[in-house]
Amino acid sequence: MSKPDLNRHQSSVVLIVDDVMDNLAILHDALDESGYTVLIANNGQVAIERAEAAQPEIILLDAMMPEMDGFEVCRKLKLNAKTSHIPVIFMTGLTESEHVVAAFQAGGTDYVTKPIRTTEVIARIAAHLKTSRQMHQARGALDAFGQAAIAITPQNGKIVWQTPLARQWLQSYFFPENETSEFVTPEPILNWIVSAYKADASGKTLQAMTIIQSTKRLGFSPADISSDEQWVIVLREESDTAQIEALMLTFKLTKRESEVLYWAIKGKTSRDIGDILSSSPRTINKHLEHVFEKLGVETRTAAASLAASKLRGFN
């Protein structure tokens, strides 16, 4: 029988939480032999403190413990910004569907049933660690380039992490100034994610969503929905003002010409544009003539098509 590769998981820290010492001993020995660094906790409060202090890469959590059960421990971990990103695998002898649902609702990533089979636990840990590291790398890259993105657990719609720009936009669109948005999923996003997951667990049916606020729009597009553990969603903000300015710069238009062109792209008639800009349809048509000349086109349709293609390049 080949010896385990003791170096393969040397940097991976696992926290085991169980009030039964025999269970802790069995799991500790099995994981230690597989090359993991193992921490233990025999109650919920110690588990929470140890997770925050040591930042393990994954947590094995007993569902049924005295004083504070595993479901409550997991909820507290997920509400803490310092520990919310850590995957939690529940260990339970409870196989009834309501307990499985409770584990996922609390924020659990997976579960294994007792009596524990150490080979299964090790395999599950390896799989979840791989996904977690990929997500961590993706988050680091998005942070570095100033992108707006969030990662969500699709089963329950909970936000696992968010880049600074995403946090700023979510706060602006969904929460009053005095209310924190840290890891709270706004209801429209929650409904969008959960509905898509129920419709197709693979996530292939997830379509982009747009939230409109006055002259601004916040778009949500799936970036990576291949995993059942986390979906990565990219956010993009658009505003009428920003797009009008982009048209001015691109085509060397005046502000009013750019405004007229922008609303023409939106399919508005000269009368509609006149109402929006407090001007007459005749004046709007004069502006359009100047726009056609600067863009080198002869019709409203051609101007709108050319301008729209440029705007898509900015988004």
PDB file of C-alpha atoms in Angstrom, residues 18-249:
ATOM      1  CA  ASP A  18     -17.429  17.957  17.435  1.00  0.00           C
ATOM      2  CA  ASP A  19     -18.357  17.475  21.092  1.00  0.00           C
ATOM      3  CA  VAL A  20     -17.502  13.751  20.978  1.00  0.00           C
ATOM      4  CA  MET A  21     -13.787  13.222  21.591  1.00  0.00           C
ATOM      5  CA  ASP A  22     -13.689   9.842  19.811  1.00  0.00           C
ATOM      6  CA  ASN A  23     -14.965  11.460  16.617  1.00  0.00           C
ATOM      7  CA  LEU A  24     -12.384  14.225  16.893  1.00  0.00           C
ATOM      8  CA  ALA A  25      -9.595  11.694  17.376  1.00  0.00           C
ATOM      9  CA  ILE A  26     -10.577   9.566  14.363  1.00  0.00           C
ATOM     10  CA  LEU A  27     -10.885  12.531  12.021  1.00  0.00           C
ATOM     11  CA  HIS A  28      -7.771  14.223  13.367  1.00  0.00           C
ATOM     12  CA  ASP A  29      -5.624  11.148  12.730  1.00  0.00           C
ATOM     13  CA  ALA A  30      -7.019  10.537   9.243  1.00  0.00           C
ATOM     14  CA  LEU A  31      -6.549  14.134   8.119  1.00  0.00           C
ATOM     15  CA  ASP A  32      -3.152  14.433   9.759  1.00  0.00           C
ATOM     16  CA  GLU A  33      -1.953  11.333   7.887  1.00  0.00           C
ATOM     17  CA  SER A  34      -3.190  12.907   4.650  1.00  0.00           C
ATOM     18  CA  GLY A  35      -0.979  15.928   5.233  1.00  0.00           C
ATOM     19  CA  TYR A  36      -3.498  18.465   6.536  1.00  0.00           C
ATOM     20  CA  THR A  37      -2.884  20.799   9.443  1.00  0.00           C
ATOM     21  CA  VAL A  38      -5.725  19.982  11.844  1.00  0.00           C
ATOM     22  CA  LEU A  39      -7.348  22.198  14.466  1.00  0.00           C
ATOM     23  CA  ILE A  40     -10.091  20.987  16.804  1.00  0.00           C
ATOM     24  CA  ALA A  41     -12.930  22.517  18.823  1.00  0.00           C
ATOM     25  CA  ASN A  42     -15.363  20.674  21.082  1.00  0.00           C
ATOM     26  CA  ASN A  43     -18.132  23.309  21.245  1.00  0.00           C
ATOM     27  CA  GLY A  44     -19.665  26.048  19.145  1.00  0.00           C
ATOM     28  CA  GLN A  45     -18.223  29.095  20.855  1.00  0.00           C
ATOM     29  CA  VAL A  46     -14.665  27.760  20.716  1.00  0.00           C
ATOM     30  CA  ALA A  47     -15.214  26.890  17.042  1.00  0.00           C
ATOM     31  CA  ILE A  48     -16.253  30.451  16.198  1.00  0.00           C
ATOM     32  CA  GLU A  49     -13.293  31.958  18.061  1.00  0.00           C
ATOM     33  CA  ARG A  50     -10.824  29.513  16.540  1.00  0.00           C
ATOM     34  CA  ALA A  51     -12.168  30.007  13.012  1.00  0.00           C
ATOM     35  CA  GLU A  52     -11.799  33.784  13.265  1.00  0.00           C
ATOM     36  CA  ALA A  53      -8.309  33.582  14.750  1.00  0.00           C
ATOM     37  CA  ALA A  54      -6.815  30.768  12.637  1.00  0.00           C
ATOM     38  CA  GLN A  55      -8.678  31.254   9.334  1.00  0.00           C
ATOM     39  CA  PRO A  56      -8.893  27.557   8.368  1.00  0.00           C
ATOM     40  CA  GLU A  57      -9.472  26.747   4.714  1.00  0.00           C
ATOM     41  CA  ILE A  58     -12.396  24.458   5.515  1.00  0.00           C
ATOM     42  CA  ILE A  59     -14.507  23.479   8.552  1.00  0.00           C
ATOM     43  CA  LEU A  60     -15.976  20.077   9.441  1.00  0.00           C
ATOM     44  CA  LEU A  61     -18.906  20.850  11.720  1.00  0.00           C
ATOM     45  CA  ASP A  62     -21.037  18.510  13.828  1.00  0.00           C
ATOM     46  CA  ALA A  63     -24.708  19.408  13.446  1.00  0.00           C
ATOM     47  CA  MET A  64     -25.890  18.263  16.897  1.00  0.00           C
ATOM     48  CA  MET A  65     -24.019  19.719  19.865  1.00  0.00           C
ATOM     49  CA  PRO A  66     -25.179  20.959  23.280  1.00  0.00           C
ATOM     50  CA  GLU A  67     -25.671  24.678  24.028  1.00  0.00           C
ATOM     51  CA  MET A  68     -25.014  25.841  20.443  1.00  0.00           C
ATOM     52  CA  ASP A  69     -25.789  23.410  17.637  1.00  0.00           C
ATOM     53  CA  GLY A  70     -23.934  23.321  14.333  1.00  0.00           C
ATOM     54  CA  PHE A  71     -26.639  25.206  12.447  1.00  0.00           C
ATOM     55  CA  GLU A  72     -26.315  28.191  14.782  1.00  0.00           C
ATOM     56  CA  VAL A  73     -22.515  28.025  14.622  1.00  0.00           C
ATOM     57  CA  CYS A  74     -22.616  28.092  10.843  1.00  0.00           C
ATOM     58  CA  ARG A  75     -25.022  31.036  10.778  1.00  0.00           C
ATOM     59  CA  LYS A  76     -22.698  33.013  13.043  1.00  0.00           C
ATOM     60  CA  LEU A  77     -19.695  32.144  10.889  1.00  0.00           C
ATOM     61  CA  LYS A  78     -21.462  33.299   7.747  1.00  0.00           C
ATOM     62  CA  LEU A  79     -22.510  36.588   9.337  1.00  0.00           C
ATOM     63  CA  ASN A  80     -18.905  37.375  10.242  1.00  0.00           C
ATOM     64  CA  ALA A  81     -16.987  39.024   7.396  1.00  0.00           C
ATOM     65  CA  LYS A  82     -13.775  37.364   8.633  1.00  0.00           C
ATOM     66  CA  THR A  83     -15.173  33.810   8.382  1.00  0.00           C
ATOM     67  CA  SER A  84     -18.045  33.997   5.885  1.00  0.00           C
ATOM     68  CA  HIS A  85     -15.862  32.742   3.013  1.00  0.00           C
ATOM     69  CA  ILE A  86     -14.822  29.486   4.726  1.00  0.00           C
ATOM     70  CA  PRO A  87     -16.596  26.389   3.308  1.00  0.00           C
ATOM     71  CA  VAL A  88     -18.472  24.391   5.962  1.00  0.00           C
ATOM     72  CA  ILE A  89     -19.129  20.650   5.652  1.00  0.00           C
ATOM     73  CA  PHE A  90     -21.738  19.418   8.122  1.00  0.00           C
ATOM     74  CA  MET A  91     -21.345  16.073   9.853  1.00  0.00           C
ATOM     75  CA  THR A  92     -24.667  14.626  10.917  1.00  0.00           C
ATOM     76  CA  GLY A  93     -26.525  11.433  11.663  1.00  0.00           C
ATOM     77  CA  LEU A  94     -29.703  13.235  10.663  1.00  0.00           C
ATOM     78  CA  THR A  95     -30.665  12.324   7.144  1.00  0.00           C
ATOM     79  CA  GLU A  96     -34.218  13.669   7.172  1.00  0.00           C
ATOM     80  CA  SER A  97     -34.736  16.220   4.410  1.00  0.00           C
ATOM     81  CA  GLU A  98     -35.552  19.067   6.802  1.00  0.00           C
ATOM     82  CA  HIS A  99     -32.162  18.700   8.477  1.00  0.00           C
ATOM     83  CA  VAL A 100     -30.344  18.651   5.161  1.00  0.00           C
ATOM     84  CA  VAL A 101     -32.258  21.766   4.134  1.00  0.00           C
ATOM     85  CA  ALA A 102     -31.410  23.393   7.479  1.00  0.00           C
ATOM     86  CA  ALA A 103     -27.710  22.738   6.876  1.00  0.00           C
ATOM     87  CA  PHE A 104     -27.774  24.503   3.511  1.00  0.00           C
ATOM     88  CA  GLN A 105     -29.978  27.332   4.787  1.00  0.00           C
ATOM     89  CA  ALA A 106     -27.452  27.963   7.561  1.00  0.00           C
ATOM     90  CA  GLY A 107     -24.779  28.427   4.894  1.00  0.00           C
ATOM     91  CA  GLY A 108     -23.283  24.944   4.725  1.00  0.00           C
ATOM     92  CA  THR A 109     -21.464  23.883   1.579  1.00  0.00           C
ATOM     93  CA  ASP A 110     -21.967  20.121   1.911  1.00  0.00           C
ATOM     94  CA  TYR A 111     -22.737  17.384   4.437  1.00  0.00           C
ATOM     95  CA  VAL A 112     -21.579  13.867   5.301  1.00  0.00           C
ATOM     96  CA  THR A 113     -23.536  11.385   7.383  1.00  0.00           C
ATOM     97  CA  LYS A 114     -22.451   9.526  10.490  1.00  0.00           C
ATOM     98  CA  PRO A 115     -20.929   7.062  11.079  1.00  0.00           C
ATOM     99  CA  ILE A 116     -18.158   8.994   9.354  1.00  0.00           C
ATOM    100  CA  ARG A 117     -16.222   7.312   6.547  1.00  0.00           C
ATOM    101  CA  THR A 118     -12.858   9.026   6.597  1.00  0.00           C
ATOM    102  CA  THR A 119     -12.080   8.288   2.944  1.00  0.00           C
ATOM    103  CA  GLU A 120     -15.291  10.047   1.918  1.00  0.00           C
ATOM    104  CA  VAL A 121     -14.565  13.030   4.166  1.00  0.00           C
ATOM    105  CA  ILE A 122     -11.050  13.417   2.739  1.00  0.00           C
ATOM    106  CA  ALA A 123     -12.386  13.243  -0.821  1.00  0.00           C
ATOM    107  CA  ARG A 124     -15.054  15.864  -0.080  1.00  0.00           C
ATOM    108  CA  ILE A 125     -12.509  18.163   1.552  1.00  0.00           C
ATOM    109  CA  ALA A 126     -10.151  17.919  -1.423  1.00  0.00           C
ATOM    110  CA  ALA A 127     -12.953  18.752  -3.869  1.00  0.00           C
ATOM    111  CA  HIS A 128     -14.210  21.741  -1.894  1.00  0.00           C
ATOM    112  CA  LEU A 129     -10.723  23.077  -1.282  1.00  0.00           C
ATOM    113  CA  LYS A 130     -10.025  23.045  -5.011  1.00  0.00           C
ATOM    114  CA  THR A 131     -13.177  25.061  -5.714  1.00  0.00           C
ATOM    115  CA  SER A 132     -12.489  27.422  -2.819  1.00  0.00           C
ATOM    116  CA  ARG A 133      -8.971  28.159  -4.063  1.00  0.00           C
ATOM    117  CA  GLN A 134     -10.193  28.813  -7.582  1.00  0.00           C
ATOM    118  CA  MET A 135     -12.749  31.255  -6.201  1.00  0.00           C
ATOM    119  CA  HIS A 136     -10.087  32.918  -4.059  1.00  0.00           C
ATOM    120  CA  GLN A 137      -7.847  33.390  -7.090  1.00  0.00           C
ATOM    121  CA  ALA A 138     -10.738  34.798  -9.110  1.00  0.00           C
ATOM    122  CA  ARG A 139     -11.598  37.203  -6.316  1.00  0.00           C
ATOM    123  CA  GLY A 140      -7.996  38.363  -6.063  1.00  0.00           C
ATOM    124  CA  ALA A 141      -7.846  39.054  -9.786  1.00  0.00           C
ATOM    125  CA  LEU A 142     -11.136  40.968  -9.755  1.00  0.00           C
ATOM    126  CA  ASP A 143     -10.015  43.012  -6.754  1.00  0.00           C
ATOM    127  CA  ALA A 144      -6.703  43.825  -8.421  1.00  0.00           C
ATOM    128  CA  PHE A 145      -8.345  45.169 -11.564  1.00  0.00           C
ATOM    129  CA  GLY A 146     -11.040  47.122  -9.716  1.00  0.00           C
ATOM    130  CA  GLN A 147     -13.879  45.021 -11.096  1.00  0.00           C
ATOM    131  CA  ALA A 148     -17.304  44.767  -9.483  1.00  0.00           C
ATOM    132  CA  ALA A 149     -18.232  41.156  -8.739  1.00  0.00           C
ATOM    133  CA  ILE A 150     -19.985  39.058  -6.132  1.00  0.00           C
ATOM    134  CA  ALA A 151     -19.953  35.347  -5.352  1.00  0.00           C
ATOM    135  CA  ILE A 152     -23.246  33.800  -4.294  1.00  0.00           C
ATOM    136  CA  THR A 153     -24.232  30.398  -2.947  1.00  0.00           C
ATOM    137  CA  PRO A 154     -26.919  29.453  -5.504  1.00  0.00           C
ATOM    138  CA  GLN A 155     -28.938  27.173  -3.209  1.00  0.00           C
ATOM    139  CA  ASN A 156     -29.877  29.999  -0.885  1.00  0.00           C
ATOM    140  CA  GLY A 157     -28.753  33.175  -2.651  1.00  0.00           C
ATOM    141  CA  LYS A 158     -26.344  34.237   0.086  1.00  0.00           C
ATOM    142  CA  ILE A 159     -23.438  36.517  -0.798  1.00  0.00           C
ATOM    143  CA  VAL A 160     -20.137  34.814   0.059  1.00  0.00           C
ATOM    144  CA  TRP A 161     -17.819  37.629  -0.995  1.00  0.00           C
ATOM    145  CA  GLN A 162     -17.914  40.864  -2.916  1.00  0.00           C
ATOM    146  CA  THR A 163     -15.301  43.190  -4.324  1.00  0.00           C
ATOM    147  CA  PRO A 164     -15.129  46.736  -2.921  1.00  0.00           C
ATOM    148  CA  LEU A 165     -16.755  48.283  -6.004  1.00  0.00           C
ATOM    149  CA  ALA A 166     -19.605  45.741  -5.923  1.00  0.00           C
ATOM    150  CA  ARG A 167     -20.184  46.513  -2.236  1.00  0.00           C
ATOM    151  CA  GLN A 168     -20.331  50.233  -3.044  1.00  0.00           C
ATOM    152  CA  TRP A 169     -22.891  49.762  -5.817  1.00  0.00           C
ATOM    153  CA  LEU A 170     -25.089  47.362  -3.826  1.00  0.00           C
ATOM    154  CA  GLN A 171     -25.128  49.862  -0.973  1.00  0.00           C
ATOM    155  CA  SER A 172     -26.075  52.695  -3.328  1.00  0.00           C
ATOM    156  CA  TYR A 173     -28.869  50.846  -5.136  1.00  0.00           C
ATOM    157  CA  PHE A 174     -30.451  48.762  -2.385  1.00  0.00           C
ATOM    158  CA  PHE A 175     -29.694  50.111   1.095  1.00  0.00           C
ATOM    159  CA  PRO A 176     -30.225  53.389   2.963  1.00  0.00           C
ATOM    160  CA  GLU A 177     -27.044  55.214   3.910  1.00  0.00           C
ATOM    161  CA  ASN A 178     -27.301  54.188   7.570  1.00  0.00           C
ATOM    162  CA  GLU A 179     -27.893  50.504   6.814  1.00  0.00           C
ATOM    163  CA  THR A 180     -25.006  48.140   6.110  1.00  0.00           C
ATOM    164  CA  SER A 181     -25.081  45.875   3.062  1.00  0.00           C
ATOM    165  CA  GLU A 182     -22.253  43.587   4.208  1.00  0.00           C
ATOM    166  CA  PHE A 183     -23.168  40.096   2.963  1.00  0.00           C
ATOM    167  CA  VAL A 184     -26.894  40.888   2.899  1.00  0.00           C
ATOM    168  CA  THR A 185     -28.406  39.792  -0.409  1.00  0.00           C
ATOM    169  CA  PRO A 186     -30.917  42.357  -1.766  1.00  0.00           C
ATOM    170  CA  GLU A 187     -34.300  40.766  -2.423  1.00  0.00           C
ATOM    171  CA  PRO A 188     -34.292  41.208  -6.254  1.00  0.00           C
ATOM    172  CA  ILE A 189     -30.913  39.450  -6.495  1.00  0.00           C
ATOM    173  CA  LEU A 190     -31.986  36.752  -4.055  1.00  0.00           C
ATOM    174  CA  ASN A 191     -35.137  35.979  -6.057  1.00  0.00           C
ATOM    175  CA  TRP A 192     -33.194  36.016  -9.345  1.00  0.00           C
ATOM    176  CA  ILE A 193     -30.561  33.544  -8.142  1.00  0.00           C
ATOM    177  CA  VAL A 194     -32.824  31.158  -6.228  1.00  0.00           C
ATOM    178  CA  SER A 195     -35.411  31.008  -9.028  1.00  0.00           C
ATOM    179  CA  ALA A 196     -32.737  30.234 -11.609  1.00  0.00           C
ATOM    180  CA  TYR A 197     -31.190  27.547  -9.410  1.00  0.00           C
ATOM    181  CA  LYS A 198     -34.537  25.855  -8.827  1.00  0.00           C
ATOM    182  CA  ALA A 199     -35.341  25.971 -12.532  1.00  0.00           C
ATOM    183  CA  ASP A 200     -32.043  24.410 -13.537  1.00  0.00           C
ATOM    184  CA  ALA A 201     -29.479  23.383 -10.935  1.00  0.00           C
ATOM    185  CA  SER A 202     -26.725  23.664 -13.530  1.00  0.00           C
ATOM    186  CA  GLY A 203     -27.383  27.377 -13.805  1.00  0.00           C
ATOM    187  CA  LYS A 204     -27.496  27.333 -17.607  1.00  0.00           C
ATOM    188  CA  THR A 205     -30.800  29.226 -17.618  1.00  0.00           C
ATOM    189  CA  LEU A 206     -29.455  32.225 -15.687  1.00  0.00           C
ATOM    190  CA  GLN A 207     -30.005  35.345 -17.762  1.00  0.00           C
ATOM    191  CA  ALA A 208     -28.624  38.817 -17.127  1.00  0.00           C
ATOM    192  CA  MET A 209     -30.653  41.133 -14.896  1.00  0.00           C
ATOM    193  CA  THR A 210     -30.834  44.927 -14.790  1.00  0.00           C
ATOM    194  CA  ILE A 211     -31.921  47.139 -11.900  1.00  0.00           C
ATOM    195  CA  ILE A 212     -33.026  50.660 -12.926  1.00  0.00           C
ATOM    196  CA  GLN A 213     -32.642  53.602 -10.578  1.00  0.00           C
ATOM    197  CA  SER A 214     -33.551  56.995 -12.034  1.00  0.00           C
ATOM    198  CA  THR A 215     -31.058  57.582 -14.882  1.00  0.00           C
ATOM    199  CA  LYS A 216     -28.731  54.798 -13.732  1.00  0.00           C
ATOM    200  CA  ARG A 217     -28.829  51.074 -14.404  1.00  0.00           C
ATOM    201  CA  LEU A 218     -26.994  48.297 -12.571  1.00  0.00           C
ATOM    202  CA  GLY A 219     -26.523  45.143 -14.643  1.00  0.00           C
ATOM    203  CA  PHE A 220     -25.834  41.656 -13.277  1.00  0.00           C
ATOM    204  CA  SER A 221     -24.281  39.085 -15.627  1.00  0.00           C
ATOM    205  CA  PRO A 222     -23.209  35.501 -14.857  1.00  0.00           C
ATOM    206  CA  ALA A 223     -19.432  35.084 -15.107  1.00  0.00           C
ATOM    207  CA  ASP A 224     -18.956  31.570 -13.712  1.00  0.00           C
ATOM    208  CA  ILE A 225     -21.951  29.419 -12.779  1.00  0.00           C
ATOM    209  CA  SER A 226     -20.333  26.030 -13.332  1.00  0.00           C
ATOM    210  CA  SER A 227     -20.125  25.152  -9.632  1.00  0.00           C
ATOM    211  CA  ASP A 228     -22.969  24.431  -7.234  1.00  0.00           C
ATOM    212  CA  GLU A 229     -20.910  25.948  -4.416  1.00  0.00           C
ATOM    213  CA  GLN A 230     -20.560  29.505  -5.676  1.00  0.00           C
ATOM    214  CA  TRP A 231     -21.721  31.490  -8.670  1.00  0.00           C
ATOM    215  CA  VAL A 232     -19.648  34.513  -9.663  1.00  0.00           C
ATOM    216  CA  ILE A 233     -21.709  37.444 -10.899  1.00  0.00           C
ATOM    217  CA  VAL A 234     -20.203  40.528 -12.548  1.00  0.00           C
ATOM    218  CA  LEU A 235     -21.818  43.912 -11.966  1.00  0.00           C
ATOM    219  CA  ARG A 236     -21.746  46.773 -14.446  1.00  0.00           C
ATOM    220  CA  GLU A 237     -23.207  50.232 -13.951  1.00  0.00           C
ATOM    221  CA  GLU A 238     -24.552  52.303 -16.804  1.00  0.00           C
ATOM    222  CA  SER A 239     -25.973  55.817 -16.708  1.00  0.00           C
ATOM    223  CA  ASP A 240     -27.488  58.156 -19.272  1.00  0.00           C
ATOM    224  CA  THR A 241     -24.964  60.834 -18.339  1.00  0.00           C
ATOM    225  CA  ALA A 242     -21.944  58.570 -18.805  1.00  0.00           C
ATOM    226  CA  GLN A 243     -23.126  57.341 -22.201  1.00  0.00           C
ATOM    227  CA  ILE A 244     -23.943  60.841 -23.415  1.00  0.00           C
ATOM    228  CA  GLU A 245     -20.432  61.944 -22.453  1.00  0.00           C
ATOM    229  CA  ALA A 246     -18.987  58.933 -24.265  1.00  0.00           C
ATOM    230  CA  LEU A 247     -20.835  59.921 -27.448  1.00  0.00           C
ATOM    231  CA  MET A 248     -19.531  63.483 -27.144  1.00  0.00           C
ATOM    232  CA  LEU A 249     -15.939  62.319 -26.907  1.00  0.00           C
TER     233      LEU A 249
END
